[in-house]
XYZ file of C-alpha atoms in Angstrom:
463
model
C -0.211 0.106 0.058
C 1.381 3.070 -0.857
C 1.299 6.256 1.598
C -1.887 8.094 -0.667
C -3.597 4.057 -0.931
C -6.275 3.772 2.056
C -5.972 0.651 4.185
C -10.039 -0.058 3.674
C -12.548 0.982 1.901
C -16.489 -0.755 3.185
C -19.693 -0.093 1.211
C -22.709 -0.125 0.807
C -22.889 0.769 4.601
C -26.118 0.897 6.681
C -24.395 3.121 9.676
C -27.813 5.133 11.118
C -31.372 4.391 12.006
C -32.151 7.964 11.294
C -32.250 6.884 7.700
C -31.603 3.983 5.234
C -28.991 5.767 3.097
C -26.627 3.670 2.443
C -22.297 4.975 2.905
C -18.683 4.679 1.817
C -16.156 3.953 4.959
C -12.994 4.686 3.913
C -10.028 3.673 6.804
C -6.351 4.355 7.079
C -3.665 4.455 9.490
C -6.296 2.266 11.862
C -8.818 5.573 11.324
C -11.588 6.609 9.340
C -10.655 9.287 7.738
C -14.294 9.473 5.213
C -17.205 8.770 5.286
C -18.664 9.388 2.241
C -22.450 8.675 -0.066
C -22.395 5.321 -1.685
C -21.449 6.010 -5.011
C -18.170 8.123 -4.150
C -15.260 6.701 -5.465
C -13.154 7.095 -2.592
C -9.731 5.844 -4.764
C -7.399 1.851 -4.482
C -7.915 0.650 -0.982
C -5.273 -2.392 -0.004
C -8.732 -4.178 1.426
C -12.553 -3.135 0.041
C -15.670 -4.928 1.460
C -18.943 -4.737 0.684
C -21.939 -4.302 3.006
C -24.141 -4.602 1.021
C -26.732 -2.749 2.969
C -25.819 -4.144 6.103
C -25.287 -2.802 9.253
C -21.944 -1.354 10.127
C -21.333 -0.479 14.032
C -18.208 0.198 16.370
C -16.907 -2.894 17.066
C -18.401 -4.038 20.625
C -16.294 -3.141 24.070
C -16.147 -5.846 26.912
C -16.275 -4.248 30.171
C -15.323 -7.576 32.326
C -13.339 -10.265 31.012
C -10.760 -12.820 32.340
C -8.701 -13.862 29.856
C -5.322 -15.887 31.372
C -7.289 -16.288 34.345
C -6.038 -19.771 34.287
C -6.105 -23.009 36.271
C -3.625 -24.608 36.624
C -4.860 -28.473 36.727
C -6.147 -27.635 32.761
C -3.075 -25.432 31.192
C -2.241 -28.352 29.948
C -5.299 -28.530 27.513
C -5.700 -26.701 24.100
C -5.735 -22.941 24.581
C -6.053 -23.242 28.392
C -2.747 -22.386 29.246
C -0.291 -19.382 29.200
C 1.221 -19.640 26.116
C -1.709 -19.590 23.995
C -5.172 -18.509 25.656
C -5.039 -15.129 24.115
C -4.593 -15.678 21.143
C -7.287 -18.442 21.246
C -9.689 -15.712 23.004
C -9.475 -12.903 21.272
C -10.114 -14.965 18.225
C -13.262 -16.205 19.820
C -14.075 -12.227 20.429
C -13.484 -10.686 17.482
C -15.791 -13.758 15.439
C -18.090 -12.116 18.091
C -17.640 -8.441 17.035
C -15.340 -7.624 20.435
C -12.419 -5.119 19.101
C -11.276 -4.222 22.954
C -11.446 -6.927 25.842
C -10.923 -4.697 29.088
C -9.590 -7.006 30.875
C -8.176 -7.909 34.808
C -4.634 -8.542 35.765
C -4.325 -12.346 36.304
C -5.829 -12.354 40.475
C -2.449 -14.689 42.194
C 0.343 -13.163 42.451
C 1.357 -10.615 45.008
C 2.358 -7.339 43.197
C -0.230 -5.577 41.274
C 2.333 -4.443 39.111
C 4.443 -8.240 38.751
C 0.737 -8.822 37.651
C -0.137 -5.988 35.242
C 3.286 -6.670 33.330
C 3.325 -10.221 32.765
C -0.640 -9.757 31.584
C 0.635 -6.745 29.360
C 3.703 -8.390 27.890
C 1.253 -12.031 26.948
C -1.290 -10.461 25.732
C 1.164 -7.822 23.211
C 2.372 -11.211 21.392
C -0.286 -12.858 21.467
C -3.810 -10.536 21.190
C -5.922 -9.697 18.016
C -8.086 -7.463 19.826
C -7.314 -4.534 21.531
C -6.477 -4.721 25.572
C -7.121 -2.560 28.226
C -5.649 -4.579 31.411
C -8.102 -2.874 34.864
C -5.858 -3.799 37.749
C -7.283 -5.500 41.576
C -6.673 -4.504 44.287
C -6.342 -6.820 46.978
C -4.261 -6.234 49.812
C -2.672 -2.941 51.271
C 0.131 -4.025 49.351
C -1.723 -3.600 46.132
C -3.197 -0.171 47.369
C 0.627 1.211 47.849
C 1.374 -0.360 44.356
C -1.449 2.305 42.729
C 0.949 5.311 42.387
C 3.797 3.305 40.152
C 1.234 1.505 38.085
C -1.264 5.057 37.447
C 2.643 6.230 35.924
C 2.890 2.942 33.607
C -1.153 3.367 32.894
C -3.290 1.345 34.683
C -6.160 4.077 35.258
C -8.781 1.376 36.550
C -8.469 -0.626 39.888
C -10.712 -3.498 40.587
C -12.075 -3.732 44.347
C -13.164 -7.300 45.747
C -16.616 -7.291 48.556
C -16.952 -10.868 49.319
C -14.055 -13.637 48.847
C -13.253 -15.164 51.848
C -11.606 -18.073 52.769
C -11.129 -21.752 50.845
C -14.152 -19.566 48.420
C -11.333 -17.119 47.361
C -8.699 -19.543 47.224
C -10.489 -22.016 44.303
C -10.198 -18.690 42.219
C -6.669 -18.636 41.952
C -6.371 -16.325 45.279
C -8.880 -13.548 45.218
C -8.918 -11.492 48.245
C -11.467 -8.807 50.183
C -10.844 -5.554 51.526
C -12.899 -4.678 54.482
C -14.720 -1.150 54.355
C -11.928 0.873 55.687
C -9.319 -0.538 53.824
C -11.876 -0.077 50.723
C -12.247 3.752 51.851
C -8.257 3.934 51.817
C -8.514 3.044 47.912
C -10.703 5.030 46.875
C -9.001 7.725 48.329
C -5.645 6.093 46.991
C -7.498 6.433 43.460
C -9.205 9.051 43.563
C -5.004 10.859 44.574
C -4.420 9.959 40.773
C -7.056 10.347 38.996
C -8.055 6.459 38.552
C -10.974 4.689 38.540
C -12.872 2.532 41.014
C -14.610 -0.748 39.866
C -16.667 -2.697 42.968
C -17.966 -6.487 42.771
C -20.329 -5.431 44.717
C -21.494 -8.949 47.141
C -21.352 -7.575 51.104
C -19.066 -10.673 52.324
C -20.999 -11.469 55.937
C -24.540 -11.396 54.569
C -22.628 -13.788 51.881
C -20.875 -16.023 54.284
C -24.090 -16.600 56.689
C -26.206 -17.761 53.197
C -23.947 -20.052 51.558
C -22.612 -21.712 54.851
C -26.693 -22.165 55.000
C -27.250 -23.751 52.097
C -24.066 -25.601 52.667
C -25.695 -27.704 55.442
C -28.826 -28.353 52.686
C -27.289 -29.397 50.067
C -26.577 -27.594 47.527
C -27.837 -28.884 44.228
C -29.496 -26.447 42.281
C -29.072 -23.119 40.449
C -31.813 -21.824 42.678
C -30.011 -22.988 45.395
C -26.580 -21.400 44.868
C -28.766 -17.530 44.023
C -30.408 -18.237 47.364
C -26.567 -18.066 48.817
C -25.600 -14.910 47.612
C -29.010 -13.239 47.453
C -29.482 -9.767 46.055
C -29.665 -7.994 49.437
C -26.314 -8.446 49.615
C -25.463 -6.455 46.096
C -27.720 -3.733 46.965
C -26.063 -3.371 51.195
C -22.616 -4.096 49.379
C -23.233 -1.399 46.226
C -24.545 1.570 48.076
C -21.421 0.910 50.506
C -19.226 1.091 48.243
C -20.975 4.035 46.243
C -21.221 5.802 49.766
C -17.637 5.683 50.256
C -16.716 6.292 46.775
C -18.587 9.647 46.280
C -17.581 10.674 50.037
C -13.240 10.216 48.613
C -14.619 11.465 45.432
C -13.679 8.643 43.328
C -15.704 7.743 40.313
C -16.558 4.206 40.731
C -18.083 1.605 38.513
C -20.585 -1.130 40.199
C -19.808 -4.463 38.051
C -22.075 -7.231 36.772
C -25.454 -5.755 38.350
C -27.775 -9.090 39.075
C -30.463 -7.296 40.861
C -32.881 -4.541 40.815
C -30.841 -3.402 43.959
C -27.895 -1.666 43.239
C -30.493 -0.295 41.113
C -31.866 1.290 43.939
C -28.481 1.624 45.973
C -27.314 4.563 43.041
C -30.748 5.895 43.249
C -30.087 6.609 46.781
C -26.916 7.420 47.147
C -27.094 9.602 43.915
C -23.608 9.831 43.174
C -22.953 11.275 39.769
C -19.714 9.365 39.493
C -21.137 5.712 39.767
C -22.129 3.906 37.001
C -23.149 0.264 36.433
C -22.041 -2.741 33.973
C -24.078 -5.566 34.073
C -23.736 -8.883 31.719
C -25.942 -10.188 28.936
C -26.357 -13.723 31.446
C -28.661 -11.921 33.955
C -31.053 -11.396 31.146
C -30.805 -14.302 29.589
C -30.349 -16.769 32.345
C -31.606 -17.837 35.263
C -32.388 -20.082 37.762
C -34.631 -22.171 35.874
C -32.724 -22.328 32.929
C -31.391 -26.081 32.086
C -27.241 -26.160 32.622
C -26.542 -27.202 36.234
C -22.665 -26.403 37.745
C -22.331 -24.809 33.964
C -23.986 -21.443 35.627
C -22.559 -21.513 38.729
C -21.523 -17.731 38.634
C -21.063 -15.213 41.365
C -23.323 -12.544 40.934
C -25.356 -15.830 40.653
C -28.671 -15.752 37.581
C -31.692 -15.226 38.843
C -35.323 -16.186 39.104
C -37.031 -15.794 35.443
C -39.062 -12.785 37.042
C -36.133 -10.753 38.081
C -34.304 -11.264 35.328
C -37.224 -9.244 33.216
C -36.702 -6.799 35.313
C -33.612 -6.439 34.587
C -34.869 -6.477 30.971
C -36.963 -3.946 31.657
C -34.381 -1.905 33.534
C -31.569 -1.905 30.905
C -34.537 -0.740 28.236
C -35.358 2.518 31.067
C -31.235 3.124 30.627
C -30.873 1.930 33.794
C -27.323 0.215 32.865
C -24.485 2.074 31.293
C -22.429 -1.039 30.106
C -22.108 -4.221 29.114
C -19.527 -6.567 29.887
C -19.488 -10.317 29.562
C -17.509 -11.241 32.301
C -16.032 -13.853 30.527
C -13.912 -16.820 32.418
C -11.578 -19.755 30.188
C -13.034 -22.359 32.872
C -13.064 -25.722 30.947
C -16.722 -27.630 31.339
C -14.493 -29.859 33.311
C -13.684 -27.273 35.970
C -17.791 -27.617 36.525
C -18.510 -30.847 37.875
C -20.059 -30.901 40.737
C -21.725 -27.963 42.761
C -19.374 -27.419 45.657
C -16.371 -27.614 43.228
C -17.223 -25.483 40.380
C -15.226 -23.060 39.705
C -17.833 -19.967 39.391
C -17.933 -17.938 35.682
C -19.149 -18.077 32.345
C -17.750 -18.272 29.167
C -19.355 -15.145 26.663
C -16.857 -12.388 25.142
C -17.655 -13.823 21.560
C -21.439 -13.853 22.660
C -21.855 -10.664 24.135
C -23.034 -8.371 20.868
C -24.956 -10.799 19.340
C -26.759 -11.809 22.393
C -27.460 -8.305 23.092
C -28.589 -7.320 19.661
C -30.531 -10.141 19.184
C -32.420 -9.549 22.832
C -33.220 -6.068 22.877
C -32.518 -4.210 19.233
C -34.429 -7.436 17.308
C -36.369 -9.011 20.413
C -37.407 -5.029 22.482
C -37.519 -2.800 20.010
C -34.611 -1.107 21.080
C -32.483 1.817 18.721
C -29.211 0.154 17.022
C -27.496 3.859 18.303
C -28.816 2.881 22.282
C -27.563 -1.036 21.421
C -24.210 0.983 20.605
C -24.677 3.214 23.440
C -24.073 0.496 25.832
C -21.724 -2.096 24.233
C -19.070 0.609 23.182
C -19.815 4.414 23.186
C -20.061 4.829 27.107
C -17.348 2.486 27.697
C -14.950 4.279 25.512
C -16.367 7.704 27.013
C -16.045 6.163 30.861
C -12.075 4.596 29.856
C -10.592 7.106 28.259
C -10.804 5.863 24.838
C -12.381 8.734 22.881
C -11.930 7.237 19.026
C -13.904 4.249 19.932
C -17.207 3.233 20.161
C -18.971 5.513 17.144
C -18.551 5.315 13.423
C -17.238 8.648 12.547
C -14.487 10.619 10.624
C -11.486 10.632 12.861
C -12.360 7.841 15.149
C -10.757 4.455 15.403
C -11.632 2.224 12.359
C -13.276 -1.132 14.682
C -15.998 -1.761 13.216
C -18.543 -4.564 12.579
C -20.916 -5.805 9.520
C -23.842 -7.858 11.200
C -25.354 -10.334 9.109
C -29.101 -10.929 10.524
C -31.768 -13.980 10.143
C -31.509 -16.410 12.572
C -29.221 -18.717 13.757
C -28.659 -21.364 16.540
C -25.470 -21.007 18.626
C -23.251 -23.715 18.480
C -20.755 -24.392 20.742
C -18.090 -25.578 18.140
C -18.438 -22.434 16.156
C -17.623 -20.393 18.723
C -13.184 -20.184 18.416
C -13.264 -20.314 22.455
C -10.847 -22.976 24.037
C -14.170 -23.364 26.227
C -16.270 -26.758 25.767
C -19.446 -25.354 26.287
C -21.604 -22.508 26.522
C -24.256 -22.267 28.349
C -26.411 -20.251 25.781
C -25.819 -23.386 23.344
C -28.953 -23.878 21.350
C -30.502 -20.064 21.298
C -31.272 -18.565 18.566
C -29.752 -15.145 17.395
C -31.582 -12.303 14.748
C -27.395 -10.920 14.215
C -24.050 -11.858 14.164
C -20.772 -10.629 12.654
C -20.275 -11.467 8.863
C -17.006 -9.223 9.092
C -15.076 -7.599 12.103
C -12.426 -4.805 11.595
C -9.708 -4.597 14.460
C -7.355 -1.116 13.713
C -8.474 -1.137 9.978
C -7.641 -4.230 9.870
C -10.035 -7.369 8.600
C -9.393 -9.384 11.181
C -12.659 -12.131 10.590
C -15.170 -12.882 7.971
C -17.821 -15.335 7.347
C -16.280 -17.572 9.910
C -12.770 -17.447 8.288
C -9.775 -15.114 9.748
C -8.109 -13.637 7.247
C -5.405 -11.518 8.830
C -4.037 -14.562 11.574
C -0.671 -12.344 12.154
C -2.758 -8.974 12.871
C -2.506 -7.570 16.438
C -4.523 -5.332 18.804
C -4.056 -2.031 20.523
C -2.649 -2.517 24.210
C -4.537 0.282 25.458
C -2.921 1.037 28.574
C 0.238 2.329 26.764
C -1.894 5.847 25.766
C -2.005 6.537 29.743
C 1.389 5.504 30.025
C 3.318 8.482 31.769
C 0.707 10.983 32.306
C -0.467 10.511 35.595
């Protein structure tokens, strides 16, 4: 490609609900450089795609993934080791229209910086998609690492509230901060211009309810739900938002599973608080026929509450979505006592949300784009993403429409099951573009050596 040639041209693209006009999108150097009418010739390009009137929307930003959070006993399986997990899971994400993962650092290492540096190097060498790493704060030593982490490009820090004892060890060494420690952490995050993320379930309530259900013999999704009731989420969300407001710290309550967190935000009234949810809290419930494979924290709720979450999303109560993608194989989900909590889903987040909300409930495509990319881009300091406009990053998805059943073996993931197996999609990616490169098209990966951007490096040295 010469300096004057375009990297990519997408013709006959539908980009707005407001009209049915088709456009030509031109890309150079990983950015959109022109939007023109369908008939305008913008010159030669390295790659030309004809969208044929299909929707072209921004690539999804998954605000919550756990790629490379591995289980040692399964690292010998293809795609589940440190040497290939990012490579495989990023392909699956791109096949599902997700071009950017806001991914958590590995939980195990005692040092936040060690975990971040290791994860960054691994992702840079393997990932076909863009990655922004969230840090995690599980000890006061890690809180003390915040200034150096910010200097190296980390801007977001997760705090856990519920995990203790054996449950924490089973998840690779998760640790929770108590309220006094969380207050200190919020102040330190705010001091350095960061943003807090909170897993909001009250540990005391969870411990009490889990002990009660265990004594009865935990053996169902309904029992697992009772062991982590919605009141635990509401109590913890209220506390986290209150303490964050007192510290002047922006805070996002992650993977919201109930109306209690929504009510807590209304009650606290802190404008610096945001809510993230996951598609599984709308589409999977305690009535789903998936057994221990459906174990996740917070848990799946009853069908009535899942419908209420959908209603809340349509009413604008949720700001953005994450998949909470975990890479545990089915072998890690065999019985209720030992099953690792967490579900796969990064490659299905966008198509499931579009199918459910746009094609099923009448949400506009513009609003769906806000939930799947634009709001997250604004919240997490990525202004070039989540929009189809001149100057924006060329992370784009061309959608197919119709009906298509979900099959695990078509998801391009190392995880050997899907809780959504057999569900019907009404929209899914035909092609995905990341950084101006065509990385997925109709079941194939035409540029397998393409690498995504490590987005933390945009912030390194700026704090």
